[in-house]
mmCIF file of C-alpha atoms in Angstrom:
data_model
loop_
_atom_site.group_PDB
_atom_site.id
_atom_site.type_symbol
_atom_site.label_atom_id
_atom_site.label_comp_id
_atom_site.label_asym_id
_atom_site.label_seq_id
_atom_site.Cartn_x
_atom_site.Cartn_y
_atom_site.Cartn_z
ATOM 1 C CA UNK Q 1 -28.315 -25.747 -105.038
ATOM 2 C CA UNK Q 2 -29.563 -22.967 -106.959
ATOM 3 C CA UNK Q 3 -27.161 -21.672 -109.610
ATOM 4 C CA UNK Q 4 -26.483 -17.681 -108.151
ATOM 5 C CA UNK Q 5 -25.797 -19.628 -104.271
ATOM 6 C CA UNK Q 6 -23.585 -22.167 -105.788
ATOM 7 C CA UNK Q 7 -21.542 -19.550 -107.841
ATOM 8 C CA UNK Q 8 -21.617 -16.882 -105.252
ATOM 9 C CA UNK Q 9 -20.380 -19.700 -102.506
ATOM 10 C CA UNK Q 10 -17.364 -20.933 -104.554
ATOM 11 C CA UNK Q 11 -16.409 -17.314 -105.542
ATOM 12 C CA UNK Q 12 -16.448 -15.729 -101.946
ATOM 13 C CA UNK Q 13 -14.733 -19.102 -100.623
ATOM 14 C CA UNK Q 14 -11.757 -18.235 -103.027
ATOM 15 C CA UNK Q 15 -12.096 -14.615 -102.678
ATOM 16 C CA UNK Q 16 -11.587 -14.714 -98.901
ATOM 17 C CA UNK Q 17 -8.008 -17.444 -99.406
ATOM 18 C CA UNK Q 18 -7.115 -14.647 -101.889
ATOM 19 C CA UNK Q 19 -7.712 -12.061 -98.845
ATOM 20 C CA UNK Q 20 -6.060 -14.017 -96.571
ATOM 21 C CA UNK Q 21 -2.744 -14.728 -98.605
ATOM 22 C CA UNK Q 22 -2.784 -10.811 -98.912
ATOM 23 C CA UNK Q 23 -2.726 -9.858 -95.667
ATOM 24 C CA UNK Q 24 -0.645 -12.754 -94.731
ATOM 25 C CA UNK Q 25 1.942 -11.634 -96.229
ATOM 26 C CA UNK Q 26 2.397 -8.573 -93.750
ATOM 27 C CA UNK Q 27 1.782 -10.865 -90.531
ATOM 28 C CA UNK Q 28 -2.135 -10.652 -90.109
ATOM 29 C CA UNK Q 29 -4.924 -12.939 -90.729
ATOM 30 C CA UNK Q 30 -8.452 -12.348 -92.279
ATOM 31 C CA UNK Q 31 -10.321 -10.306 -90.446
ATOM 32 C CA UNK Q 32 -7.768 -8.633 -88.842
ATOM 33 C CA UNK Q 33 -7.559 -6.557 -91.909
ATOM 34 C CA UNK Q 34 -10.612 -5.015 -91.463
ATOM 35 C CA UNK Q 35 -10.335 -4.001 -87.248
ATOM 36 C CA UNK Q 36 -7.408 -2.377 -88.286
ATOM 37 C CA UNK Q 37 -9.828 -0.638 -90.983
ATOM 38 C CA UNK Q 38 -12.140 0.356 -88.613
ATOM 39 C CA UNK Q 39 -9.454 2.132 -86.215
ATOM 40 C CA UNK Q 40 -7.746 3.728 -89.136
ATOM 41 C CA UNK Q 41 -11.082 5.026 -90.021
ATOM 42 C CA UNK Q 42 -11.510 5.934 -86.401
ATOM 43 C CA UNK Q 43 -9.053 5.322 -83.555
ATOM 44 C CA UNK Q 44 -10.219 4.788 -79.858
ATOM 45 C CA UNK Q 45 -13.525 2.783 -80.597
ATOM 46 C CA UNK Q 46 -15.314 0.343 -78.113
ATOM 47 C CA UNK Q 47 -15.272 -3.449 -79.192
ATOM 48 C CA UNK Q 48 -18.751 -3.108 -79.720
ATOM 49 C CA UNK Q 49 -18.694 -0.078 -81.996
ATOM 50 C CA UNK Q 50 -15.891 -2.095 -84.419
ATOM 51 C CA UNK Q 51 -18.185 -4.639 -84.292
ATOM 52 C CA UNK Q 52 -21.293 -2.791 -85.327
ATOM 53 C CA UNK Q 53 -19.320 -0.987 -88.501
ATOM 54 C CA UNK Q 54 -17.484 -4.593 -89.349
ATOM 55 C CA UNK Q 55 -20.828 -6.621 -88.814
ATOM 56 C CA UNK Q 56 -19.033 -9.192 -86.887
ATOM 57 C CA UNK Q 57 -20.169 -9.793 -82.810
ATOM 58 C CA UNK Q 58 -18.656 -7.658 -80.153
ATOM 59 C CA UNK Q 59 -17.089 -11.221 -78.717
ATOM 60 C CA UNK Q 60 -15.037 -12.139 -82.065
ATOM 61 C CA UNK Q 61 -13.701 -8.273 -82.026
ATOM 62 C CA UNK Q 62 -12.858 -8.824 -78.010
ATOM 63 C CA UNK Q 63 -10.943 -12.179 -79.163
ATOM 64 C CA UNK Q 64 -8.946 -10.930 -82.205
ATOM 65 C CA UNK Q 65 -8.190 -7.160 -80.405
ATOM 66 C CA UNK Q 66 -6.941 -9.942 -77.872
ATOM 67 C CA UNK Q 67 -4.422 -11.554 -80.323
ATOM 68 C CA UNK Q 68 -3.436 -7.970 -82.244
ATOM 69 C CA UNK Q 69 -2.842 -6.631 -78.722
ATOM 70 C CA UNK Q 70 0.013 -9.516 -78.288
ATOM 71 C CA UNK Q 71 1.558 -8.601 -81.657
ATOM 72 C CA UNK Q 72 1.734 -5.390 -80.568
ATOM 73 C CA UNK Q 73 -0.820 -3.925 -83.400
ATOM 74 C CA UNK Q 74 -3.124 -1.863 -80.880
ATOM 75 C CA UNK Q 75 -3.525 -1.544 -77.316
ATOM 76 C CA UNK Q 76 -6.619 -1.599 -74.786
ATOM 77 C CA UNK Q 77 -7.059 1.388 -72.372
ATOM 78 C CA UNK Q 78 -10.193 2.183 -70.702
ATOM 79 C CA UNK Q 79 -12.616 4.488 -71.292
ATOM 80 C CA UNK Q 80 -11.865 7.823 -69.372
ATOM 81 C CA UNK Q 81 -15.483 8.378 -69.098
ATOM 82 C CA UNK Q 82 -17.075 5.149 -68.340
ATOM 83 C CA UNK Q 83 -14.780 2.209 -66.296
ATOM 84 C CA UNK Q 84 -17.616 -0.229 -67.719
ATOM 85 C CA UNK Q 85 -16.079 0.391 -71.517
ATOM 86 C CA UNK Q 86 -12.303 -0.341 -72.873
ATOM 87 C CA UNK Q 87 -11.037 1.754 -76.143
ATOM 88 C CA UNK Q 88 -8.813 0.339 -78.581
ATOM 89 C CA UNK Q 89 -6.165 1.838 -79.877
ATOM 90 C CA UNK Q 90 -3.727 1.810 -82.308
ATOM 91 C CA UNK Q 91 -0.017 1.575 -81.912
ATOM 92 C CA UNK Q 92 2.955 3.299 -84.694
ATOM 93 C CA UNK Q 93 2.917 -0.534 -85.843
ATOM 94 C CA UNK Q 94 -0.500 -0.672 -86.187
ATOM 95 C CA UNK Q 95 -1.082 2.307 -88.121
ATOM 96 C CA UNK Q 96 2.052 1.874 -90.016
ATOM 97 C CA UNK Q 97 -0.054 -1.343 -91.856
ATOM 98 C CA UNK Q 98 -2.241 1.012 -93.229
ATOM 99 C CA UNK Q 99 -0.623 1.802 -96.298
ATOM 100 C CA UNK Q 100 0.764 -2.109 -97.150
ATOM 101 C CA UNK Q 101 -2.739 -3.290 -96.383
ATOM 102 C CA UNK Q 102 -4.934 -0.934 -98.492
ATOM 103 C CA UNK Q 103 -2.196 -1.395 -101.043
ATOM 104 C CA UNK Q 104 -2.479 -5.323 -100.834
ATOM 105 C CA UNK Q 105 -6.583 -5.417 -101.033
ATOM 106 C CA UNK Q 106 -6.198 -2.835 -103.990
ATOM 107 C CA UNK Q 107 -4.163 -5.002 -105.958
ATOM 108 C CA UNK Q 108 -6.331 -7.662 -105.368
ATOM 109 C CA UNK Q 109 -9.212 -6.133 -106.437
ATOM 110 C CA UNK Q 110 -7.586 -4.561 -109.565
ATOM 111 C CA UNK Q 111 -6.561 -8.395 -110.300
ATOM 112 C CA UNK Q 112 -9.850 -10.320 -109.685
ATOM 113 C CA UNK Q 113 -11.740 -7.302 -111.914
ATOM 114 C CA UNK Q 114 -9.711 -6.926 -114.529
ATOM 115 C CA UNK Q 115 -11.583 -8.997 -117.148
ATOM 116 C CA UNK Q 116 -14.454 -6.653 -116.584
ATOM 117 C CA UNK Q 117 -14.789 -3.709 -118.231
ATOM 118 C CA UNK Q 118 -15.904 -0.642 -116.427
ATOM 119 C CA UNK Q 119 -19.207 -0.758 -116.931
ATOM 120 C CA UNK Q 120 -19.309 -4.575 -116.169
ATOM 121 C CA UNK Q 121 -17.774 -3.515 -112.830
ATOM 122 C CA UNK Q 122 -20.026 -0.955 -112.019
ATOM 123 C CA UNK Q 123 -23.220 -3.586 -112.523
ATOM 124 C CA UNK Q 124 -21.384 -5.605 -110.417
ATOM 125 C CA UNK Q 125 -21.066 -3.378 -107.604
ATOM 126 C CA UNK Q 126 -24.532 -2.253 -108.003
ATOM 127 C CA UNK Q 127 -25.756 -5.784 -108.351
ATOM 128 C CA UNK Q 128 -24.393 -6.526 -105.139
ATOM 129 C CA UNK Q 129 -25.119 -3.822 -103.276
ATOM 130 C CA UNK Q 130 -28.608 -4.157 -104.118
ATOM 131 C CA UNK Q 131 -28.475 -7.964 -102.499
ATOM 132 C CA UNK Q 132 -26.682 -6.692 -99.633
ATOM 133 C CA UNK Q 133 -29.667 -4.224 -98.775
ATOM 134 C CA UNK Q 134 -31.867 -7.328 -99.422
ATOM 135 C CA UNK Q 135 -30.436 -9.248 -97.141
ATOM 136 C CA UNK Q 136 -29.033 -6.352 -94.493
ATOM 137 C CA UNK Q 137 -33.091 -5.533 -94.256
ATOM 138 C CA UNK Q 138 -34.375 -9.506 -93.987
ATOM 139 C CA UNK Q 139 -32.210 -9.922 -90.741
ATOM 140 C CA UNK Q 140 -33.354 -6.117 -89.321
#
Protein backbone atom coordinates (compact mmCIF):
# COMPACT_ATOMS: atom_id res chain seq x y z
CA UNK A 1 0.00 0.00 0.00
CA UNK A 2 1.34 3.22 -0.89
CA UNK A 3 2.75 5.21 2.03
CA UNK A 4 0.11 8.61 1.99
CA UNK A 5 -3.11 5.63 1.75
CA UNK A 6 -1.62 3.62 4.47
CA UNK A 7 -1.03 6.71 6.79
CA UNK A 8 -4.13 8.52 5.82
CA UNK A 9 -6.22 5.02 6.49
CA UNK A 10 -4.83 4.41 10.02
CA UNK A 11 -5.20 8.16 10.94
CA UNK A 12 -8.93 8.64 9.81
CA UNK A 13 -9.69 5.02 11.36
CA UNK A 14 -8.55 6.53 14.80
CA UNK A 15 -9.78 9.90 14.11
CA UNK A 16 -13.37 8.71 13.59
CA UNK A 17 -13.14 6.22 17.37
CA UNK A 18 -11.88 9.61 18.68
CA UNK A 19 -15.23 11.22 17.09
CA UNK A 20 -17.24 8.68 18.22
CA UNK A 21 -16.10 8.57 22.00
CA UNK A 22 -16.89 12.41 21.75
CA UNK A 23 -20.16 12.39 20.86
CA UNK A 24 -20.79 9.33 22.83
CA UNK A 25 -20.45 10.82 25.63
CA UNK A 26 -23.70 13.04 25.17
CA UNK A 27 -25.86 9.92 23.89
CA UNK A 28 -25.21 10.02 20.00
CA UNK A 29 -23.23 8.03 17.66
CA UNK A 30 -20.99 9.06 14.64
CA UNK A 31 -22.72 10.50 12.20
CA UNK A 32 -25.37 11.62 14.10
CA UNK A 33 -23.18 14.49 14.97
CA UNK A 34 -23.17 15.86 11.80
CA UNK A 35 -27.40 15.62 10.86
CA UNK A 36 -27.72 17.45 13.83
CA UNK A 37 -25.05 19.91 12.09
CA UNK A 38 -26.86 20.19 9.16
CA UNK A 39 -30.30 21.19 10.97
CA UNK A 40 -28.53 23.55 13.27
CA UNK A 41 -27.15 25.06 10.21
CA UNK A 42 -30.61 24.89 8.75
CA UNK A 43 -33.75 23.47 10.40
CA UNK A 44 -36.67 21.91 8.33
CA UNK A 45 -34.51 20.22 5.50
CA UNK A 46 -35.62 17.17 3.30
CA UNK A 47 -33.59 13.85 3.91
CA UNK A 48 -32.23 14.35 0.69
CA UNK A 49 -30.99 17.91 1.13
CA UNK A 50 -28.99 16.66 4.62
CA UNK A 51 -27.76 14.20 2.57
CA UNK A 52 -26.45 16.28 -0.27
CA UNK A 53 -24.58 18.91 2.34
CA UNK A 54 -23.32 15.69 4.60
CA UNK A 55 -22.31 13.61 1.40
CA UNK A 56 -23.87 10.59 2.80
CA UNK A 57 -27.14 8.84 0.66
CA UNK A 58 -30.59 10.12 1.24
CA UNK A 59 -31.36 6.28 2.63
CA UNK A 60 -28.60 6.36 5.56
CA UNK A 61 -30.08 10.04 6.55
CA UNK A 62 -33.86 8.35 6.32
CA UNK A 63 -32.40 5.46 8.72
CA UNK A 64 -30.50 7.52 11.36
CA UNK A 65 -33.42 10.61 11.32
CA UNK A 66 -35.32 7.21 12.05
CA UNK A 67 -33.32 6.36 15.25
CA UNK A 68 -32.82 10.34 16.44
CA UNK A 69 -36.60 10.60 15.96
CA UNK A 70 -36.99 7.70 18.81
CA UNK A 71 -34.58 9.54 21.13
CA UNK A 72 -36.52 12.30 20.76
CA UNK A 73 -33.61 14.53 18.96
CA UNK A 74 -35.86 15.79 15.91
CA UNK A 75 -39.11 15.07 14.55
CA UNK A 76 -40.56 14.31 10.90
CA UNK A 77 -43.49 16.48 9.61
CA UNK A 78 -44.37 16.78 6.09
CA UNK A 79 -43.79 19.17 3.75
CA UNK A 80 -46.70 21.81 3.70
CA UNK A 81 -46.09 22.28 0.11
CA UNK A 82 -45.45 18.98 -1.38
CA UNK A 83 -47.15 15.56 0.50
CA UNK A 84 -44.38 13.65 -1.66
CA UNK A 85 -41.49 15.33 0.79
CA UNK A 86 -41.09 15.00 4.84
CA UNK A 87 -39.02 17.94 6.77
CA UNK A 88 -37.00 17.27 9.67
CA UNK A 89 -36.96 19.06 12.45
CA UNK A 90 -35.40 19.72 15.44
CA UNK A 91 -36.73 19.37 18.92
CA UNK A 92 -35.48 21.80 22.39
CA UNK A 93 -33.35 18.46 22.95
CA UNK A 94 -32.04 18.45 19.77
CA UNK A 95 -30.93 21.86 19.50
CA UNK A 96 -29.94 21.97 23.06
CA UNK A 97 -26.77 19.43 21.77
CA UNK A 98 -25.55 22.09 19.86
CA UNK A 99 -23.40 23.72 22.18
CA UNK A 100 -21.92 20.22 24.03
CA UNK A 101 -21.32 18.88 20.55
CA UNK A 102 -19.42 21.76 18.83
CA UNK A 103 -17.71 22.04 22.18
CA UNK A 104 -16.73 18.22 22.15
CA UNK A 105 -15.38 18.20 18.27
CA UNK A 106 -13.49 21.52 19.24
CA UNK A 107 -11.64 20.01 21.88
CA UNK A 108 -10.84 17.30 19.84
CA UNK A 109 -9.48 19.09 17.25
CA UNK A 110 -7.50 21.48 19.53
CA UNK A 111 -6.04 18.02 21.00
CA UNK A 112 -5.16 16.01 17.82
CA UNK A 113 -3.42 19.56 16.38
CA UNK A 114 -1.68 20.66 19.00
CA UNK A 115 1.82 19.44 18.06
CA UNK A 116 1.45 21.53 14.97
CA UNK A 117 2.24 24.83 14.87
CA UNK A 118 0.04 27.25 13.09
CA UNK A 119 1.46 27.30 10.06
CA UNK A 120 1.85 23.43 10.04
CA UNK A 121 -1.95 23.48 10.54
CA UNK A 122 -2.77 25.71 7.97
CA UNK A 123 -0.69 23.35 5.23
CA UNK A 124 -2.58 20.80 6.58
CA UNK A 125 -5.87 22.12 5.97
CA UNK A 126 -4.85 23.33 2.66
CA UNK A 127 -3.21 20.06 1.84
CA UNK A 128 -6.34 18.42 2.35
CA UNK A 129 -8.60 20.47 0.95
CA UNK A 130 -6.76 20.41 -2.15
CA UNK A 131 -7.23 16.30 -2.17
CA UNK A 132 -10.72 16.69 -1.32
CA UNK A 133 -11.36 18.82 -4.60
CA UNK A 134 -9.29 16.04 -6.30
CA UNK A 135 -11.25 13.54 -5.40
CA UNK A 136 -14.88 15.55 -4.98
CA UNK A 137 -14.20 16.28 -9.00
CA UNK A 138 -12.98 12.41 -10.01
CA UNK A 139 -16.45 11.06 -8.77
CA UNK A 140 -18.50 14.31 -10.53
Amino acid sequence: MPEFLELHSKTSKLLRAAADAAVQRHGLRLGQDHLLAALWAEDGRTPGEIAAAVNVTTPAVTKLATRMAESGWLERRPDPHDNRLVRLWLTPAGRALQKPIEAERQALEDRITATLTKTERAQLMKALTKIQDVLVSDLA
